[in-house]
Amino acid sequence: MSANQSPPEPGARGRSASILPAGPDTAVQAGRALREGRLVALPTETVYGLAADAANDAAVARIYEAKGRPSFNPLIAHVPDLAAAQAQGLFNADALALARAFWPGPLTLVVPVAPTCRVSLLARAGLDTLALRAPAHPVAQAILRAAGTPVAAPSANRSGRVSPTTAGHVAADLADRIDLIVDGGPCSVGVESTIVACLEDGAPQLLRPGGAARADIERVIGRELAQGAQAGRADEGQGAQVLAPGMLASHYAPRAPVRLNARSVEPGEAALDFAACLAQAPGLRLDLSARGDLREAAARLFDCLRRLDAPGVRGIAVAPIPNEGLGEAINDRLARAAAPRG
Ligand code: TXA
Ligand code: MG
């Protein structure tokens, strides 16, 4: 559908989204719904995405509305592969090397917009750069191919809340605001994609740690990643650093306050443990990975945060987590969950 056709009405408030198990028929139905300008929540290997046709302004506007997301925060355009991505964005040598090494997979590349780009200005929040990702999840792949259009998809949670890693999480946040939720089971990676900007000849910049580990990315580009600017951090807005507008200091927030690097648990607190460090805690305790495995911990992070954020819990004490591999993304999300609320 072109951006100018009038799209169908969004899922009416109060009516619940259909939740369909993933499968070939569902992929066709989801692809059709996307082409008709509807919102579809779909599984990716990182987190569930709230998808719309990225070329359709009205559909993209509905994403912002359903999430309660500020419209200055641009969306990632999802495509099945590098060839589809190159119709939308311009890839320099680093971007090509990274796409070839990591796609399909948990890496998002921010590149200059191509002259043939169909992603709406609204999805790009007016920027002349574009975030692109080819997800690996077979259900996401099937739906992208059925849709035949770039698909804008932020994480399928209300803005500022914990990202969803199951269809149930999506339903809890958005069921009354969207048309269709495709259930592909729990996400295997569990934290969002790593975002790297490849804009000029300089070193690529890390805008958000995520499901692709820094060391693996640096091995491919043959040098260290530069640090992109991060909102709410001391380096904000300096020099030529690129900012991911969505990297607000307070984000991924459960309702209960979060206390990091806890060595013990206070009365009334629930414990988010790692490697059984807080095993003595008397109350509610969930271990991200009792065997200290960071991949398992990442996959469980958002579900554990949601489950600990229960009525009566006065705070969440979080055990120390090593800052290596996927630990960098886990600690980034936990720091945002613990940041003062704006
Ligand atoms: O794993 C993921 O990346 C998931 C799944 C659904 O693909 N998506 C996701 O999207 O996490 P979202 O919207 O929650 O986060 C996208 C981030 C935001 O921080 C946004 O500001 C940033 O990407 N971003 C998007 N376009 C950008 C651009 N042109 N330049 C810099 N940052 C950009
Ligand atoms: Mg998000």
CSV table of C-alpha atoms and ligand atoms in Angstrom, one decimal:
chain,number,residue,atom,x,y,z
A,1,MET,CA,0.0,0.0,0.0
A,2,SER,CA,1.3,3.5,-0.8
A,3,ALA,CA,1.7,6.1,2.0
A,4,ASN,CA,-1.3,8.0,0.6
A,5,GLN,CA,-4.0,5.3,0.5
A,6,SER,CA,-6.2,5.5,3.5
A,7,PRO,CA,-5.5,2.5,5.7
A,8,PRO,CA,-8.1,0.5,7.7
A,9,GLU,CA,-9.0,1.5,11.2
A,10,PRO,CA,-6.6,0.3,13.9
A,11,GLY,CA,-7.5,-2.4,16.3
A,12,ALA,CA,-10.3,-0.8,18.4
A,13,ARG,CA,-9.5,-0.2,22.0
A,14,GLY,CA,-11.2,-2.7,24.2
A,15,ARG,CA,-11.1,-5.4,21.6
A,16,SER,CA,-8.4,-8.0,22.1
A,17,ALA,CA,-5.8,-8.9,19.5
A,18,SER,CA,-6.0,-12.4,18.0
A,19,ILE,CA,-3.1,-14.6,19.1
A,20,LEU,CA,-2.2,-17.1,16.4
A,21,PRO,CA,0.4,-19.9,16.6
A,22,ALA,CA,3.2,-19.4,14.0
A,23,GLY,CA,2.9,-21.4,10.8
A,24,PRO,CA,2.7,-21.0,7.0
A,25,ASP,CA,-0.9,-19.8,7.0
A,26,THR,CA,-0.2,-17.4,9.8
A,27,ALA,CA,2.8,-15.9,7.9
A,28,VAL,CA,0.6,-15.3,4.9
A,29,GLN,CA,-2.1,-13.7,7.0
A,30,ALA,CA,0.4,-11.6,8.9
A,31,GLY,CA,2.0,-10.5,5.6
A,32,ARG,CA,-1.4,-9.4,4.3
A,33,ALA,CA,-2.3,-7.6,7.5
A,34,LEU,CA,1.0,-5.6,7.2
A,35,ARG,CA,0.3,-4.7,3.6
A,36,GLU,CA,-3.1,-3.5,4.7
A,37,GLY,CA,-1.6,-1.1,7.2
A,38,ARG,CA,-2.3,-3.1,10.3
A,39,LEU,CA,-0.1,-3.7,13.3
A,40,VAL,CA,1.2,-7.2,13.9
A,41,ALA,CA,3.4,-8.3,16.9
A,42,LEU,CA,5.9,-11.0,15.8
A,43,PRO,CA,8.7,-13.0,17.3
A,44,THR,CA,12.3,-12.3,16.5
A,45,GLU,CA,15.3,-14.0,18.0
A,46,THR,CA,16.0,-10.9,20.2
A,47,VAL,CA,12.5,-9.7,21.5
A,48,TYR,CA,9.0,-9.5,20.0
A,49,GLY,CA,8.6,-6.6,17.6
A,50,LEU,CA,5.5,-4.5,17.0
A,51,ALA,CA,5.5,-4.5,13.2
A,52,ALA,CA,4.0,-2.2,10.5
A,53,ASP,CA,4.6,-1.5,6.9
A,54,ALA,CA,7.6,0.9,7.1
A,55,ALA,CA,6.5,2.7,3.9
A,56,ASN,CA,3.0,3.5,5.2
A,57,ASP,CA,2.9,6.7,7.3
A,58,ALA,CA,-0.4,6.0,8.8
A,59,ALA,CA,0.6,2.4,9.9
A,60,VAL,CA,3.8,3.7,11.3
A,61,ALA,CA,1.9,6.4,13.2
A,62,ARG,CA,-0.1,3.7,14.8
A,63,ILE,CA,3.0,2.0,16.2
A,64,TYR,CA,3.9,5.3,18.0
A,65,GLU,CA,0.4,5.6,19.2
A,66,ALA,CA,0.0,2.0,20.4
A,67,LYS,CA,3.4,2.1,22.3
A,68,GLY,CA,2.9,5.7,23.6
A,69,ARG,CA,6.3,6.3,22.0
A,70,PRO,CA,7.7,9.8,21.4
A,71,SER,CA,7.8,10.4,17.6
A,72,PHE,CA,11.4,11.7,17.8
A,73,ASN,CA,12.5,8.2,18.4
A,74,PRO,CA,13.1,6.4,15.1
A,75,LEU,CA,12.3,2.8,14.3
A,76,ILE,CA,14.4,-0.1,13.0
A,77,ALA,CA,13.4,-1.2,9.5
A,78,HIS,CA,13.4,-5.0,9.2
A,79,VAL,CA,14.2,-6.8,5.9
A,80,PRO,CA,14.8,-10.4,5.0
A,81,ASP,CA,18.4,-10.0,3.8
A,82,LEU,CA,21.3,-7.8,2.8
A,83,ALA,CA,20.0,-7.4,-0.8
A,84,ALA,CA,16.7,-6.0,0.5
A,85,ALA,CA,18.6,-3.8,3.0
A,86,GLN,CA,20.7,-2.3,0.2
A,87,ALA,CA,17.6,-0.9,-1.5
A,88,GLN,CA,17.0,1.1,1.6
A,89,GLY,CA,20.4,2.1,2.9
A,90,LEU,CA,24.0,2.8,1.7
A,91,PHE,CA,26.5,0.3,3.0
A,92,ASN,CA,30.2,1.2,3.3
A,93,ALA,CA,32.9,-1.5,3.6
A,94,ASP,CA,32.4,-1.9,7.4
A,95,ALA,CA,28.6,-2.1,7.1
A,96,LEU,CA,29.0,-4.8,4.3
A,97,ALA,CA,31.4,-6.8,6.4
A,98,LEU,CA,29.2,-6.7,9.4
A,99,ALA,CA,26.0,-7.6,7.5
A,100,ARG,CA,27.7,-10.5,5.8
A,101,ALA,CA,29.1,-11.8,9.2
A,102,PHE,CA,26.0,-11.3,11.4
A,103,TRP,CA,22.9,-11.3,9.2
A,104,PRO,CA,20.4,-12.7,9.6
A,105,GLY,CA,20.9,-12.1,13.3
A,106,PRO,CA,20.9,-9.8,16.4
A,107,LEU,CA,22.7,-6.8,14.8
A,108,THR,CA,21.2,-3.5,13.6
A,109,LEU,CA,23.2,-1.2,11.3
A,110,VAL,CA,22.6,2.5,11.1
A,111,VAL,CA,23.6,3.7,7.6
A,112,PRO,CA,22.8,6.7,5.3
A,113,VAL,CA,19.5,6.5,3.5
A,114,ALA,CA,19.6,5.3,-0.1
A,115,PRO,CA,18.0,7.3,-2.9
A,116,THR,CA,15.6,4.3,-3.4
A,117,CYS,CA,14.6,4.2,0.3
A,118,ARG,CA,10.9,3.5,0.9
A,119,VAL,CA,11.0,3.8,4.7
A,120,SER,CA,8.7,6.7,5.7
A,121,LEU,CA,10.2,9.9,7.2
A,122,LEU,CA,8.0,9.3,10.3
A,123,ALA,CA,9.7,5.9,10.9
A,124,ARG,CA,13.1,7.5,10.5
A,125,ALA,CA,12.0,10.4,12.8
A,126,GLY,CA,13.1,12.8,10.0
A,127,LEU,CA,16.7,11.6,10.0
A,128,ASP,CA,18.8,11.0,6.9
A,129,THR,CA,20.1,7.8,8.4
A,130,LEU,CA,18.2,4.5,8.7
A,131,ALA,CA,18.5,1.6,11.1
A,132,LEU,CA,18.3,-1.8,9.3
A,133,ARG,CA,18.2,-5.3,10.6
A,134,ALA,CA,17.6,-8.8,9.0
A,135,PRO,CA,16.3,-10.9,11.9
A,136,ALA,CA,17.2,-14.6,12.0
A,137,HIS,CA,14.0,-16.0,13.5
A,138,PRO,CA,12.3,-18.2,10.9
A,139,VAL,CA,8.9,-16.8,11.8
A,140,ALA,CA,10.1,-13.2,11.3
A,141,GLN,CA,11.8,-14.3,8.1
A,142,ALA,CA,8.6,-15.9,6.7
A,143,ILE,CA,6.5,-12.8,7.6
A,144,LEU,CA,9.0,-10.4,6.1
A,145,ARG,CA,9.0,-12.3,2.9
A,146,ALA,CA,5.2,-12.6,2.8
A,147,ALA,CA,4.9,-8.8,3.5
A,148,GLY,CA,7.3,-7.9,0.7
A,149,THR,CA,7.9,-4.4,2.2
A,150,PRO,CA,10.4,-3.1,4.8
A,151,VAL,CA,8.8,-3.6,8.2
A,152,ALA,CA,9.2,-1.0,11.0
A,153,ALA,CA,9.3,-2.8,14.3
A,154,PRO,CA,10.2,-1.5,17.8
A,155,SER,CA,10.0,-3.9,20.7
A,156,ALA,CA,6.4,-4.8,21.3
A,157,ASN,CA,6.0,-3.2,24.8
A,158,ARG,CA,4.5,0.1,26.0
A,159,SER,CA,7.2,2.8,25.7
A,160,GLY,CA,9.6,2.7,28.7
A,161,ARG,CA,8.6,-0.7,29.8
A,162,VAL,CA,10.4,-4.0,29.8
A,163,SER,CA,10.7,-5.6,26.4
A,164,PRO,CA,8.6,-8.7,25.6
A,165,THR,CA,10.2,-12.1,25.1
A,166,THR,CA,6.9,-14.1,24.9
A,167,ALA,CA,3.6,-13.6,23.2
A,168,GLY,CA,2.0,-13.4,26.6
A,169,HIS,CA,4.2,-10.4,27.5
A,170,VAL,CA,3.0,-8.7,24.3
A,171,ALA,CA,-0.6,-9.4,25.2
A,172,ALA,CA,-0.2,-8.1,28.7
A,173,ASP,CA,1.1,-4.7,27.3
A,174,LEU,CA,-0.7,-4.3,24.0
A,175,ALA,CA,-3.6,-6.7,23.4
A,176,ASP,CA,-6.2,-4.0,23.4
A,177,ARG,CA,-4.2,-1.8,21.0
A,178,ILE,CA,-3.2,-4.1,18.1
A,179,ASP,CA,-4.7,-6.5,15.6
A,180,LEU,CA,-2.6,-9.6,15.6
A,181,ILE,CA,0.0,-11.3,17.8
A,182,VAL,CA,2.0,-14.2,16.2
A,183,ASP,CA,3.1,-16.7,18.9
A,184,GLY,CA,6.5,-18.2,18.0
A,185,GLY,CA,7.4,-19.2,21.6
A,186,PRO,CA,10.0,-17.6,23.8
A,187,CYS,CA,12.9,-15.5,22.1
A,188,SER,CA,16.2,-17.3,22.1
A,189,VAL,CA,18.5,-14.3,22.6
A,190,GLY,CA,16.3,-12.3,24.9
A,191,VAL,CA,17.9,-8.8,24.7
A,192,GLU,CA,17.5,-6.4,21.8
A,193,SER,CA,19.9,-6.3,18.9
A,194,THR,CA,23.3,-4.5,19.1
A,195,ILE,CA,23.1,-1.2,17.2
A,196,VAL,CA,26.2,-0.1,15.3
A,197,ALA,CA,26.4,3.1,13.1
A,198,CYS,CA,28.5,2.9,9.9
A,199,LEU,CA,28.2,6.4,8.6
A,200,GLU,CA,31.6,7.6,7.3
A,201,ASP,CA,35.1,6.3,6.9
A,202,GLY,CA,35.8,6.5,10.7
A,203,ALA,CA,35.4,3.6,13.1
A,204,PRO,CA,31.8,2.2,13.4
A,205,GLN,CA,30.1,3.5,16.5
A,206,LEU,CA,28.4,1.3,19.1
A,207,LEU,CA,25.0,2.9,19.8
A,208,ARG,CA,23.5,0.1,21.9
A,209,PRO,CA,25.1,-3.1,23.3
A,210,GLY,CA,22.8,-6.1,22.5
A,211,GLY,CA,22.6,-9.6,21.3
A,212,ALA,CA,25.8,-9.5,19.2
A,213,ALA,CA,28.8,-9.2,21.5
A,214,ARG,CA,31.2,-6.3,21.1
A,215,ALA,CA,34.3,-8.6,20.8
A,216,ASP,CA,32.7,-10.5,17.9
A,217,ILE,CA,31.9,-7.3,16.1
A,218,GLU,CA,35.4,-5.9,16.6
A,219,ARG,CA,36.9,-9.1,15.2
A,220,VAL,CA,35.0,-8.5,12.0
A,221,ILE,CA,35.8,-4.8,11.5
A,222,GLY,CA,39.4,-5.4,12.6
A,223,ARG,CA,39.4,-2.5,15.1
A,224,GLU,CA,37.7,-1.2,18.2
A,225,LEU,CA,34.2,0.2,18.0
A,226,ALA,CA,33.9,3.9,18.8
A,227,GLN,CA,31.5,4.8,21.5
A,228,GLY,CA,28.3,6.4,20.2
A,229,ALA,CA,26.7,9.1,22.4
A,230,GLN,CA,24.3,7.9,24.9
A,231,ALA,CA,21.4,10.1,26.2
A,232,GLY,CA,21.6,10.6,29.9
A,233,ARG,CA,25.3,9.9,30.0
A,234,ALA,CA,28.1,12.5,30.5
A,235,ASP,CA,29.3,12.2,26.9
A,236,GLU,CA,25.9,13.3,25.5
A,237,GLY,CA,26.1,15.3,22.2
A,238,GLN,CA,29.8,15.6,22.0
A,239,GLY,CA,31.7,15.8,18.7
A,240,ALA,CA,30.6,13.6,15.8
A,241,GLN,CA,29.1,11.0,18.0
A,242,VAL,CA,25.8,9.5,16.8
A,243,LEU,CA,23.0,9.3,19.2
A,244,ALA,CA,20.4,6.5,19.3
A,245,PRO,CA,17.5,8.8,20.3
A,246,GLY,CA,15.8,5.9,22.1
A,247,MET,CA,18.6,5.3,24.5
A,248,LEU,CA,17.0,7.3,27.3
A,249,ALA,CA,18.7,6.8,30.7
A,250,SER,CA,15.5,5.5,32.3
A,251,HIS,CA,14.0,2.7,30.3
A,252,TYR,CA,13.1,-0.9,30.5
A,253,ALA,CA,11.6,0.0,33.8
A,254,PRO,CA,9.7,-2.4,36.0
A,255,ARG,CA,7.3,-0.7,38.5
A,256,ALA,CA,9.4,-1.7,41.5
A,257,PRO,CA,12.7,0.2,42.1
A,258,VAL,CA,15.8,-1.7,41.0
A,259,ARG,CA,19.0,-1.9,43.1
A,260,LEU,CA,22.2,-3.2,41.3
A,261,ASN,CA,25.2,-5.1,42.4
A,262,ALA,CA,23.4,-6.4,45.5
A,263,ARG,CA,25.3,-8.7,47.8
A,264,SER,CA,22.4,-9.3,50.0
A,265,VAL,CA,18.6,-8.7,50.0
A,266,GLU,CA,16.7,-6.3,52.1
A,267,PRO,CA,13.3,-7.0,53.7
A,268,GLY,CA,10.5,-6.6,51.1
A,269,GLU,CA,12.9,-6.9,48.2
A,270,ALA,CA,12.7,-9.7,45.5
A,271,ALA,CA,16.0,-11.0,44.2
A,272,LEU,CA,17.2,-11.2,40.6
A,273,ASP,CA,20.1,-13.5,41.0
A,274,PHE,CA,23.0,-14.7,38.9
A,275,ALA,CA,25.1,-17.8,39.6
A,276,ALA,CA,23.3,-18.4,42.9
A,277,CYS,CA,25.1,-15.4,44.5
A,278,LEU,CA,21.9,-14.4,46.5
A,279,ALA,CA,20.9,-18.0,47.2
A,280,GLN,CA,20.4,-17.1,50.9
A,281,ALA,CA,17.6,-14.6,50.1
A,282,PRO,CA,14.5,-15.4,52.1
A,283,GLY,CA,11.8,-14.2,49.7
A,284,LEU,CA,11.0,-14.4,46.0
A,285,ARG,CA,14.2,-15.1,44.1
A,286,LEU,CA,14.8,-15.9,40.4
A,287,ASP,CA,18.2,-16.9,39.1
A,288,LEU,CA,19.1,-15.6,35.6
A,289,SER,CA,21.4,-18.5,35.3
A,290,ALA,CA,22.3,-20.7,38.2
A,291,ARG,CA,25.3,-22.0,36.3
A,292,GLY,CA,26.6,-18.5,35.5
A,293,ASP,CA,25.9,-18.7,31.7
A,294,LEU,CA,25.5,-15.2,30.2
A,295,ARG,CA,23.5,-16.4,27.1
A,296,GLU,CA,21.0,-18.1,29.3
A,297,ALA,CA,20.9,-15.0,31.5
A,298,ALA,CA,20.1,-12.7,28.6
A,299,ALA,CA,17.4,-15.0,27.3
A,300,ARG,CA,15.7,-14.9,30.8
A,301,LEU,CA,16.3,-11.3,31.7
A,302,PHE,CA,13.1,-9.6,30.7
A,303,ASP,CA,10.8,-12.5,31.7
A,304,CYS,CA,12.4,-12.6,35.2
A,305,LEU,CA,12.1,-8.8,35.6
A,306,ARG,CA,8.4,-9.0,34.7
A,307,ARG,CA,7.8,-11.9,37.1
A,308,LEU,CA,9.7,-10.2,40.0
A,309,ASP,CA,7.7,-7.0,39.5
A,310,ALA,CA,4.8,-8.5,41.4
A,311,PRO,CA,2.3,-6.8,43.7
A,312,GLY,CA,3.8,-6.4,47.2
A,313,VAL,CA,7.4,-6.4,46.0
A,314,ARG,CA,9.0,-3.2,47.3
A,315,GLY,CA,12.2,-3.4,45.2
A,316,ILE,CA,14.3,-5.7,43.1
A,317,ALA,CA,17.8,-6.5,44.3
A,318,VAL,CA,20.1,-7.6,41.4
A,319,ALA,CA,23.2,-9.7,41.8
A,320,PRO,CA,26.5,-8.5,40.1
A,321,ILE,CA,26.7,-9.7,36.5
A,322,PRO,CA,30.1,-9.9,34.7
A,323,ASN,CA,30.4,-7.2,32.0
A,324,GLU,CA,31.7,-9.5,29.2
A,325,GLY,CA,30.0,-11.0,26.2
A,326,LEU,CA,26.2,-10.6,26.5
A,327,GLY,CA,26.8,-9.3,30.0
A,328,GLU,CA,27.4,-5.8,28.5
A,329,ALA,CA,23.9,-5.7,27.1
A,330,ILE,CA,22.4,-7.2,30.3
A,331,ASN,CA,24.1,-4.6,32.4
A,332,ASP,CA,23.1,-1.8,30.0
A,333,ARG,CA,19.4,-2.8,30.4
A,334,LEU,CA,19.7,-3.2,34.1
A,335,ALA,CA,21.3,0.2,34.5
A,336,ARG,CA,18.4,1.8,32.6
A,337,ALA,CA,15.9,-0.2,34.7
A,338,ALA,CA,17.6,1.2,37.8
A,339,ALA,CA,18.0,4.8,36.6
A,340,PRO,CA,16.0,7.6,38.3
A,341,ARG,CA,12.6,7.8,36.7
A,342,GLY,CA,12.1,10.9,34.5
B,1,TXA,O1,16.2,-6.4,18.7
B,1,TXA,C1,15.7,-5.4,18.3
B,1,TXA,O2,16.5,-4.4,17.9
B,1,TXA,C2,14.2,-5.2,18.4
B,1,TXA,C3,13.6,-6.2,17.5
B,1,TXA,C4,12.1,-6.1,17.4
B,1,TXA,O3,14.1,-6.1,16.2
B,1,TXA,N1,13.8,-3.8,18.1
B,1,TXA,C5,14.1,-2.8,19.0
B,1,TXA,O4,13.6,-1.6,18.5
B,1,TXA,O5,14.7,-2.9,20.0
B,1,TXA,P1,13.4,-0.3,19.4
B,1,TXA,O6,12.6,0.6,18.7
B,1,TXA,O7,12.9,-0.7,20.8
B,1,TXA,O8,14.9,0.3,19.5
B,1,TXA,C6,15.5,0.8,18.4
B,1,TXA,C7,16.6,1.8,18.7
B,1,TXA,C8,16.1,3.0,19.4
B,1,TXA,O9,17.0,3.3,20.5
B,1,TXA,C9,16.2,4.1,18.3
B,1,TXA,O10,16.5,5.4,18.9
B,1,TXA,C10,17.4,3.6,17.6
B,1,TXA,O11,17.2,2.2,17.5
B,1,TXA,N2,17.5,4.0,16.2
B,1,TXA,C11,16.6,3.8,15.2
B,1,TXA,N3,17.0,4.5,14.1
B,1,TXA,C12,18.1,5.2,14.3
B,1,TXA,C13,19.0,6.0,13.6
B,1,TXA,N4,18.7,6.4,12.3
B,1,TXA,N5,20.1,6.5,14.2
B,1,TXA,C14,20.3,6.2,15.5
B,1,TXA,N6,19.5,5.4,16.3
B,1,TXA,C15,18.4,4.9,15.7
B,2,MG,MG,12.4,-0.9,22.8
